[in-house]
GROMACS .gro file of C-alpha atoms in nm:
model
  403
    1MET     CA    1  -1.247  -0.770   1.004
    2ARG     CA    2  -1.030  -0.777   1.309
    3LEU     CA    3  -1.015  -0.618   1.651
    4THR     CA    4  -0.667  -0.494   1.573
    5ARG     CA    5  -0.605  -0.133   1.480
    6VAL     CA    6  -0.497  -0.079   1.121
    7ILE     CA    7  -0.243   0.185   1.017
    8ALA     CA    8  -0.270   0.293   0.653
    9VAL     CA    9   0.042   0.482   0.558
   10ALA     CA   10   0.044   0.597   0.197
   11SER     CA   11  -0.025   0.281  -0.005
   12ALA     CA   12   0.095   0.041   0.265
   13LEU     CA   13  -0.117  -0.117   0.536
   14VAL     CA   14   0.051  -0.241   0.851
   15LEU     CA   15  -0.160  -0.435   1.099
   16ALA     CA   16  -0.084  -0.322   1.453
   17GLY     CA   17  -0.417  -0.339   1.596
   18THR     CA   18  -0.565   0.113   1.940
   19LEU     CA   19  -0.989   0.002   3.706
   20ALA     CA   20  -1.087  -0.014   4.235
   21ALA     CA   21  -1.268   0.307   4.268
   22CYS     CA   22  -1.115   0.613   4.103
   23THR     CA   23  -0.936   0.875   4.306
   24ALA     CA   24  -0.889   1.253   4.307
   25ALA     CA   25  -1.141   1.516   4.200
   26ALA     CA   26  -1.441   1.408   3.996
   27PRO     CA   27  -1.383   1.457   3.621
   28PRO     CA   28  -1.622   1.649   3.397
   29THR     CA   29  -1.934   1.447   3.321
   30PRO     CA   30  -2.130   1.426   2.998
   31THR     CA   31  -2.460   1.615   3.010
   32ALA     CA   32  -2.766   1.672   2.795
   33GLU     CA   33  -2.722   1.901   2.495
   34THR     CA   34  -2.633   2.254   2.601
   35ASP     CA   35  -2.561   2.587   2.437
   36ALA     CA   36  -2.194   2.486   2.449
   37ASP     CA   37  -2.273   2.171   2.248
   38ALA     CA   38  -2.455   2.382   1.990
   39VAL     CA   39  -2.162   2.621   1.955
   40PHE     CA   40  -1.918   2.331   1.931
   41ALA     CA   41  -2.135   2.160   1.669
   42ASP     CA   42  -2.152   2.475   1.460
   43ARG     CA   43  -1.778   2.534   1.476
   44MET     CA   44  -1.692   2.172   1.390
   45ALA     CA   45  -1.953   2.111   1.117
   46ALA     CA   46  -1.733   2.194   0.819
   47ALA     CA   47  -1.431   2.009   0.959
   48LEU     CA   48  -1.637   1.695   1.018
   49LEU     CA   49  -1.774   1.703   0.664
   50GLN     CA   50  -1.423   1.740   0.529
   51TRP     CA   51  -1.299   1.454   0.750
   52ARG     CA   52  -1.581   1.225   0.642
   53ALA     CA   53  -1.505   1.297   0.275
   54SER     CA   54  -1.129   1.251   0.314
   55PRO     CA   55  -1.114   0.885   0.201
   56SER     CA   56  -1.305   0.969  -0.120
   57THR     CA   57  -0.984   1.096  -0.282
   58GLY     CA   58  -0.750   0.858  -0.101
   59PRO     CA   59  -0.654   0.492  -0.127
   60PHE     CA   60  -0.992   0.360  -0.008
   61ALA     CA   61  -1.221   0.589  -0.212
   62TYR     CA   62  -1.535   0.616   0.004
   63THR     CA   63  -1.706   0.857   0.241
   64ILE     CA   64  -1.729   0.786   0.614
   65PRO     CA   65  -2.103   0.747   0.682
   66GLY     CA   66  -2.103   0.908   1.026
   67THR     CA   67  -1.873   1.049   1.295
   68ALA     CA   68  -1.941   1.135   1.660
   69LEU     CA   69  -1.698   1.371   1.831
   70ALA     CA   70  -1.662   1.466   2.198
   71ALA     CA   71  -1.401   1.678   2.372
   72SER     CA   72  -1.315   1.871   2.685
   73LEU     CA   73  -1.050   2.133   2.753
   74GLY     CA   74  -0.906   2.175   3.100
   75ASP     CA   75  -1.178   2.176   3.363
   76GLY     CA   76  -1.446   2.252   3.104
   77ALA     CA   77  -1.747   2.031   3.046
   78VAL     CA   78  -1.751   1.762   2.780
   79VAL     CA   79  -1.915   1.884   2.459
   80ALA     CA   80  -2.026   1.658   2.177
   81THR     CA   81  -2.148   1.670   1.820
   82ALA     CA   82  -2.208   1.432   1.530
   83SER     CA   83  -2.225   1.432   1.151
   84GLY     CA   84  -2.382   1.185   0.911
   85GLU     CA   85  -2.561   0.857   0.979
   86GLY     CA   86  -2.543   0.598   1.252
   87ASP     CA   87  -2.763   0.345   1.075
   88PRO     CA   88  -2.907   0.369   0.721
   89GLY     CA   89  -3.130   0.676   0.694
   90VAL     CA   90  -3.089   0.765   1.062
   91ALA     CA   91  -2.900   1.079   1.163
   92LEU     CA   92  -2.620   1.003   1.406
   93ASP     CA   93  -2.697   1.132   1.755
   94PRO     CA   94  -2.399   1.286   1.942
   95ALA     CA   95  -2.499   1.067   2.238
   96ALA     CA   96  -2.507   0.746   2.030
   97THR     CA   97  -2.327   0.444   2.164
   98PHE     CA   98  -2.076   0.245   1.959
   99HIS     CA   99  -1.902  -0.089   1.975
  100ILE     CA  100  -1.559   0.056   2.059
  101GLY     CA  101  -1.345  -0.249   1.984
  102SER     CA  102  -0.988  -0.231   2.110
  103MET     CA  103  -1.053   0.087   2.307
  104THR     CA  104  -1.178  -0.176   2.555
  105LYS     CA  105  -0.814  -0.265   2.618
  106LEU     CA  106  -0.765   0.052   2.824
  107PHE     CA  107  -1.020  -0.075   3.077
  108THR     CA  108  -0.846  -0.413   3.090
  109ALA     CA  109  -0.500  -0.260   3.126
  110ALA     CA  110  -0.610  -0.018   3.398
  111LEU     CA  111  -0.778  -0.302   3.586
  112VAL     CA  112  -0.462  -0.515   3.583
  113HIS     CA  113  -0.254  -0.217   3.699
  114GLN     CA  114  -0.496  -0.158   3.987
  115LEU     CA  115  -0.474  -0.522   4.090
  116ASP     CA  116  -0.094  -0.495   4.091
  117GLN     CA  117  -0.123  -0.173   4.292
  118GLU     CA  118  -0.332  -0.360   4.550
  119GLY     CA  119  -0.106  -0.666   4.560
  120THR     CA  120  -0.368  -0.904   4.417
  121LEU     CA  121  -0.122  -0.992   4.141
  122SER     CA  122   0.214  -0.867   4.020
  123LEU     CA  123   0.307  -0.738   3.676
  124GLY     CA  124   0.617  -0.955   3.714
  125ASP     CA  125   0.417  -1.274   3.768
  126THR     CA  126   0.463  -1.532   3.494
  127ILE     CA  127   0.144  -1.650   3.329
  128ASP     CA  128   0.198  -2.017   3.408
  129ARG     CA  129   0.051  -1.921   3.749
  130TRP     CA  130  -0.291  -1.918   3.574
  131PHE     CA  131  -0.219  -2.098   3.246
  132PRO     CA  132   0.005  -2.404   3.298
  133ALA     CA  133  -0.041  -2.501   2.932
  134ALA     CA  134   0.099  -2.174   2.794
  135PRO     CA  135   0.409  -2.240   2.580
  136GLY     CA  136   0.695  -2.062   2.751
  137GLY     CA  137   0.453  -1.951   3.021
  138ASP     CA  138   0.724  -1.958   3.285
  139GLN     CA  139   0.903  -1.681   3.092
  140ILE     CA  140   0.605  -1.464   2.989
  141THR     CA  141   0.505  -1.202   3.244
  142VAL     CA  142   0.181  -1.012   3.290
  143ARG     CA  143   0.376  -0.699   3.194
  144MET     CA  144   0.473  -0.859   2.861
  145LEU     CA  145   0.106  -0.922   2.782
  146LEU     CA  146   0.025  -0.558   2.856
  147GLN     CA  147   0.312  -0.448   2.630
  148HIS     CA  148   0.235  -0.691   2.344
  149GLU     CA  149   0.572  -0.860   2.396
  150SER     CA  150   0.471  -1.214   2.490
  151GLY     CA  151   0.557  -1.366   2.152
  152LEU     CA  152   0.243  -1.582   2.163
  153ALA     CA  153   0.039  -1.650   1.850
  154GLU     CA  154  -0.272  -1.445   1.770
  155LEU     CA  155  -0.617  -1.585   1.841
  156ASP     CA  156  -0.829  -1.758   1.575
  157PHE     CA  157  -1.082  -1.486   1.479
  158ARG     CA  158  -1.330  -1.753   1.370
  159LEU     CA  159  -1.368  -1.845   1.737
  160VAL     CA  160  -1.450  -1.492   1.854
  161GLY     CA  161  -1.816  -1.498   1.955
  162ASN     CA  162  -1.834  -1.873   1.900
  163ALA     CA  163  -1.623  -1.992   2.193
  164THR     CA  164  -1.561  -1.891   2.553
  165PRO     CA  165  -1.265  -1.667   2.639
  166GLN     CA  166  -1.092  -1.967   2.798
  167ASP     CA  167  -1.149  -2.177   2.485
  168ILE     CA  168  -0.997  -1.899   2.274
  169ILE     CA  169  -0.696  -1.889   2.506
  170ASP     CA  170  -0.657  -2.267   2.500
  171GLN     CA  171  -0.652  -2.263   2.119
  172VAL     CA  172  -0.375  -2.002   2.119
  173PHE     CA  173  -0.166  -2.227   2.340
  174THR     CA  174  -0.179  -2.502   2.075
  175GLN     CA  175   0.005  -2.272   1.830
  176PRO     CA  176   0.384  -2.221   1.825
  177PRO     CA  177   0.503  -1.883   1.957
  178VAL     CA  178   0.616  -1.627   1.697
  179PHE     CA  179   0.916  -1.497   1.893
  180ALA     CA  180   1.089  -1.543   2.227
  181PRO     CA  181   0.920  -1.362   2.517
  182GLY     CA  182   1.031  -1.001   2.556
  183THR     CA  183   1.236  -0.987   2.234
  184GLY     CA  184   0.982  -0.818   2.004
  185TYR     CA  185   0.655  -0.631   1.970
  186GLU     CA  186   0.343  -0.762   1.798
  187TYR     CA  187  -0.004  -0.627   1.873
  188LEU     CA  188  -0.194  -0.919   2.023
  189ASN     CA  189  -0.567  -0.937   2.091
  190ALA     CA  190  -0.521  -1.279   2.248
  191GLY     CA  191  -0.298  -1.125   2.515
  192TYR     CA  192  -0.574  -0.895   2.635
  193ILE     CA  193  -0.824  -1.180   2.657
  194MET     CA  194  -0.565  -1.356   2.874
  195LEU     CA  195  -0.535  -1.042   3.087
  196GLY     CA  196  -0.912  -1.039   3.140
  197ARG     CA  197  -0.901  -1.399   3.258
  198ILE     CA  198  -0.598  -1.330   3.479
  199ALA     CA  199  -0.781  -1.037   3.640
  200GLU     CA  200  -1.092  -1.236   3.724
  201LEU     CA  201  -0.899  -1.542   3.841
  202ALA     CA  202  -0.669  -1.336   4.062
  203ALA     CA  203  -0.953  -1.122   4.204
  204GLU     CA  204  -1.202  -1.413   4.214
  205THR     CA  205  -1.459  -1.179   4.059
  206PRO     CA  206  -1.606  -1.171   3.705
  207PHE     CA  207  -1.433  -0.931   3.468
  208GLU     CA  208  -1.754  -0.741   3.393
  209GLU     CA  209  -1.819  -0.678   3.762
  210LEU     CA  210  -1.462  -0.560   3.817
  211VAL     CA  211  -1.480  -0.306   3.534
  212ARG     CA  212  -1.828  -0.186   3.626
  213SER     CA  213  -1.762  -0.142   3.997
  214ARG     CA  214  -1.417   0.014   3.962
  215PHE     CA  215  -1.458   0.241   3.660
  216ILE     CA  216  -1.800   0.266   3.502
  217GLU     CA  217  -2.000   0.343   3.816
  218PRO     CA  218  -1.747   0.570   3.994
  219LEU     CA  219  -1.700   0.783   3.683
  220GLY     CA  220  -2.072   0.798   3.600
  221LEU     CA  221  -2.028   0.639   3.257
  222THR     CA  222  -2.398   0.582   3.201
  223SER     CA  223  -2.361   0.477   2.835
  224THR     CA  224  -2.076   0.230   2.886
  225TYR     CA  225  -2.104  -0.146   2.939
  226LEU     CA  226  -1.953  -0.481   2.840
  227ASP     CA  227  -2.160  -0.623   2.554
  228GLY     CA  228  -2.281  -0.977   2.610
  229GLU     CA  229  -2.260  -0.953   2.989
  230ALA     CA  230  -2.432  -0.623   3.073
  231THR     CA  231  -2.692  -0.396   2.918
  232GLY     CA  232  -2.721  -0.031   2.829
  233PRO     CA  233  -2.817   0.197   2.540
  234GLU     CA  234  -2.819  -0.005   2.218
  235ALA     CA  235  -2.518   0.064   1.998
  236VAL     CA  236  -2.541   0.166   1.634
  237ASN     CA  237  -2.465  -0.117   1.393
  238GLY     CA  238  -2.277   0.111   1.156
  239PHE     CA  239  -2.160   0.017   0.809
  240ARG     CA  240  -1.901  -0.187   0.623
  241LEU     CA  241  -1.689  -0.118   0.316
  242VAL     CA  242  -1.720  -0.389   0.050
  243CYS     CA  243  -1.524  -0.428  -0.275
  244THR     CA  244  -1.429  -0.696  -0.523
  245ALA     CA  245  -1.125  -0.789  -0.313
  246GLY     CA  246  -1.325  -0.836   0.006
  247GLU     CA  247  -1.406  -0.574   0.267
  248GLY     CA  248  -1.245  -0.314   0.492
  249ALA     CA  249  -0.868  -0.297   0.457
  250ASP     CA  250  -0.889  -0.538   0.162
  251CYS     CA  251  -1.026  -0.244  -0.040
  252LEU     CA  252  -0.699  -0.049  -0.048
  253LYS     CA  253  -0.675   0.142  -0.380
  254GLN     CA  254  -1.025   0.032  -0.479
  255PHE     CA  255  -1.364   0.196  -0.491
  256GLY     CA  256  -1.578   0.034  -0.225
  257THR     CA  257  -1.950   0.011  -0.167
  258ILE     CA  258  -2.093   0.113   0.170
  259GLU     CA  259  -2.335  -0.145   0.311
  260PRO     CA  260  -2.515  -0.176   0.646
  261GLN     CA  261  -2.322  -0.375   0.904
  262ASN     CA  262  -2.499  -0.686   1.027
  263PRO     CA  263  -2.465  -0.783   1.394
  264SER     CA  264  -2.122  -0.936   1.446
  265PRO     CA  265  -2.024  -1.219   1.680
  266GLN     CA  266  -1.714  -1.012   1.761
  267TRP     CA  267  -1.926  -0.756   1.948
  268PRO     CA  268  -1.991  -0.980   2.251
  269GLY     CA  269  -1.715  -1.230   2.172
  270ALA     CA  270  -1.413  -0.998   2.186
  271TRP     CA  271  -1.465  -0.968   2.563
  272SER     CA  272  -1.177  -0.798   2.749
  273ALA     CA  273  -0.998  -0.728   2.420
  274GLY     CA  274  -1.285  -0.549   2.246
  275SER     CA  275  -1.646  -0.589   2.367
  276MET     CA  276  -1.715  -0.257   2.539
  277VAL     CA  277  -1.996  -0.031   2.422
  278SER     CA  278  -1.966   0.341   2.494
  279SER     CA  279  -2.044   0.693   2.377
  280ALA     CA  280  -1.799   0.961   2.269
  281ALA     CA  281  -1.883   1.172   2.576
  282ASP     CA  282  -1.831   0.881   2.817
  283GLN     CA  283  -1.498   0.805   2.654
  284ALA     CA  284  -1.388   1.168   2.691
  285VAL     CA  285  -1.454   1.146   3.066
  286TRP     CA  286  -1.273   0.814   3.085
  287ILE     CA  287  -0.958   0.909   2.893
  288ARG     CA  288  -0.914   1.233   3.090
  289ALA     CA  289  -0.954   1.044   3.420
  290LEU     CA  290  -0.713   0.769   3.320
  291VAL     CA  291  -0.428   0.970   3.165
  292GLY     CA  292  -0.489   1.255   3.409
  293GLY     CA  293  -0.398   1.027   3.700
  294ASP     CA  294  -0.736   0.967   3.864
  295VAL     CA  295  -0.752   0.590   3.801
  296VAL     CA  296  -0.411   0.439   3.885
  297ASP     CA  297  -0.126   0.577   4.095
  298ALA     CA  298   0.167   0.768   3.946
  299GLU     CA  299   0.395   0.463   3.931
  300HIS     CA  300   0.144   0.257   3.736
  301LEU     CA  301   0.045   0.544   3.510
  302ASP     CA  302   0.412   0.579   3.422
  303GLU     CA  303   0.420   0.207   3.335
  304MET     CA  304   0.120   0.254   3.108
  305LEU     CA  305   0.274   0.556   2.935
  306SER     CA  306   0.643   0.462   2.907
  307LEU     CA  307   0.716   0.353   2.552
  308THR     CA  308   0.887   0.017   2.521
  309PRO     CA  309   1.202   0.002   2.303
  310ASN     CA  310   1.050  -0.287   2.106
  311SER     CA  311   0.738  -0.089   2.016
  312GLU     CA  312   0.941   0.223   1.931
  313GLU     CA  313   1.158   0.017   1.698
  314PHE     CA  314   0.852  -0.143   1.537
  315TYR     CA  315   0.674   0.186   1.462
  316ALA     CA  316   0.990   0.364   1.352
  317ALA     CA  317   1.061   0.087   1.101
  318THR     CA  318   0.700   0.089   0.982
  319TYR     CA  319   0.699   0.461   0.910
  320ASP     CA  320   1.049   0.461   0.763
  321ALA     CA  321   0.945   0.190   0.519
  322SER     CA  322   0.638   0.388   0.414
  323GLY     CA  323   0.822   0.717   0.368
  324VAL     CA  324   0.565   0.925   0.558
  325PRO     CA  325   0.614   1.124   0.881
  326ARG     CA  326   0.592   0.919   1.198
  327VAL     CA  327   0.277   0.975   1.405
  328GLN     CA  328   0.249   0.676   1.640
  329LEU     CA  329   0.564   0.668   1.853
  330GLY     CA  330   0.500   0.339   2.029
  331GLU     CA  331   0.316   0.184   2.323
  332GLY     CA  332   0.364   0.134   2.692
  333ALA     CA  333   0.192  -0.116   2.920
  334GLY     CA  334  -0.154  -0.021   2.797
  335LEU     CA  335  -0.140   0.325   2.638
  336ALA     CA  336  -0.032   0.428   2.289
  337THR     CA  337   0.142   0.759   2.215
  338TRP     CA  338   0.109   0.978   1.906
  339GLU     CA  339   0.275   1.306   1.807
  340ILE     CA  340   0.022   1.531   1.636
  341PRO     CA  341   0.157   1.826   1.433
  342GLY     CA  342   0.062   2.158   1.591
  343VAL     CA  343  -0.072   1.986   1.904
  344GLY     CA  344   0.206   1.777   2.055
  345ILE     CA  345   0.201   1.443   2.231
  346CYS     CA  346  -0.129   1.260   2.285
  347HIS     CA  347  -0.189   0.934   2.474
  348GLY     CA  348  -0.475   0.689   2.442
  349HIS     CA  349  -0.601   0.395   2.241
  350ALA     CA  350  -0.777   0.331   1.914
  351GLY     CA  351  -1.026   0.059   1.832
  352ALA     CA  352  -1.160  -0.115   1.524
  353ILE     CA  353  -1.437  -0.373   1.508
  354PRO     CA  354  -1.707  -0.444   1.248
  355GLY     CA  355  -1.923  -0.132   1.211
  356SER     CA  356  -1.696   0.118   1.388
  357ASN     CA  357  -1.349   0.262   1.416
  358GLY     CA  358  -1.249   0.519   1.677
  359ILE     CA  359  -0.999   0.668   1.916
  360ALA     CA  360  -0.985   0.823   2.263
  361ALA     CA  361  -0.686   1.046   2.337
  362TYR     CA  362  -0.564   1.294   2.596
  363CYS     CA  363  -0.309   1.558   2.494
  364PRO     CA  364  -0.130   1.698   2.804
  365ASP     CA  365   0.011   2.024   2.664
  366PRO     CA  366  -0.326   2.174   2.562
  367ASP     CA  367  -0.503   1.973   2.839
  368LEU     CA  368  -0.737   1.828   2.578
  369ALA     CA  369  -0.945   1.510   2.583
  370ILE     CA  370  -1.074   1.414   2.238
  371VAL     CA  371  -1.278   1.116   2.121
  372ILE     CA  372  -1.368   1.034   1.761
  373LEU     CA  373  -1.606   0.747   1.683
  374ASN     CA  374  -1.686   0.654   1.322
  375THR     CA  375  -1.965   0.432   1.191
  376ILE     CA  376  -1.742   0.223   0.967
  377GLU     CA  377  -1.415   0.027   0.981
  378PRO     CA  378  -1.170   0.133   0.849
  379ALA     CA  379  -1.223   0.508   0.884
  380GLY     CA  380  -1.004   0.749   0.693
  381LEU     CA  381  -0.658   0.719   0.552
  382THR     CA  382  -0.497   0.642   0.891
  383PRO     CA  383  -0.740   0.407   1.069
  384GLY     CA  384  -0.485   0.338   1.344
  385TYR     CA  385  -0.555   0.689   1.480
  386PRO     CA  386  -0.875   0.773   1.288
  387GLY     CA  387  -0.936   1.147   1.264
  388LEU     CA  388  -0.686   1.246   1.533
  389THR     CA  389  -0.446   1.432   1.303
  390PRO     CA  390  -0.702   1.617   1.086
  391LEU     CA  391  -0.950   1.706   1.363
  392THR     CA  392  -0.755   1.786   1.681
  393GLY     CA  393  -0.639   2.133   1.579
  394GLY     CA  394  -0.993   2.230   1.482
  395VAL     CA  395  -1.127   2.096   1.810
  396LEU     CA  396  -0.882   2.314   2.003
  397TRP     CA  397  -0.995   2.618   1.804
  398ALA     CA  398  -1.362   2.529   1.858
  399LEU     CA  399  -1.308   2.499   2.232
  400GLY     CA  400  -1.130   2.834   2.244
  401GLY     CA  401  -0.783   2.689   2.289
  402MET     CA  402  -0.491   2.670   2.049
  403SER     CA  403  -0.572   2.803   1.701
   0.00000   0.00000   0.00000
């Protein structure tokens, strides 16, 4: 399986993938279980069961073993609940931690934007400043890496967890580019490993320390850490979908068998592209702080949110070819944007890695932060935004917002 987010539209799969101290007022913080959690859990129980069963009649034909859900509305506290299993025979705790895969990329993107904000680097810098061996490096900017527009080849997934980040980068540079810099969009895990290296080389500080000191500690994210370089609450291993064709997305239109997920080298090896561990509640605090403007200044938040023409064209063509309504509208320099029926626009990032598939999103119109973490990859019929469409309306109702 890959770190990329996977979009399953009808019977087609399209592979797409999906900070300095924080400012402004402190965001809501996750707390121990409260009466509000109990009410939220009761109101969401049926919807979570329905969500977990949704693939059983769809193209993958299985049931999601477990889902953790956290949300906050306006200035309200984060509430959390869970349904199903985290590991075989073990009920999933709402406070459980997960390997969040490409949701890590939001931390990396925000860090790079902060470093640009401070003048440590520039989004317009070309990457030959740090990587002289990069093919076309004098034409590829930091901004292009953030926007998945570098045109560089993808990393060799066999190296993830078996080689250093720099070794992974060096291997990418031996491969021919797939398009000219800035002329297309292709979701690229390798680009975000490069961004992690750029951040620590420019700041002369290890990536883990930068993320911890700038984001994790200021926001009180007590269940969030970079696997392989820091410690915290042990993450659930989750499960994997296995079928005669292989596993995960290979099982399209097949009945799969759910098996326990063994520890994966991707968990520590994905680094700045996918190695964070976190809980649903921590991610709800994080996504509200980031998209709400408490992490980077207005100019850089706009860069993160503004959809690039190349990504808009890519997703429009993908949905048009599948014949289903468009949900993901595109990506900016770090954040993806979806349009959810009955809710409106939501911004965030999804993540997929062996044993889990999830999403963190903030929807400005209802002032909603929502995080869905599932104990399997893929999860549901649209793993590129797993659970966001079927669950968000119910979450708003459960929180007393939009019905």
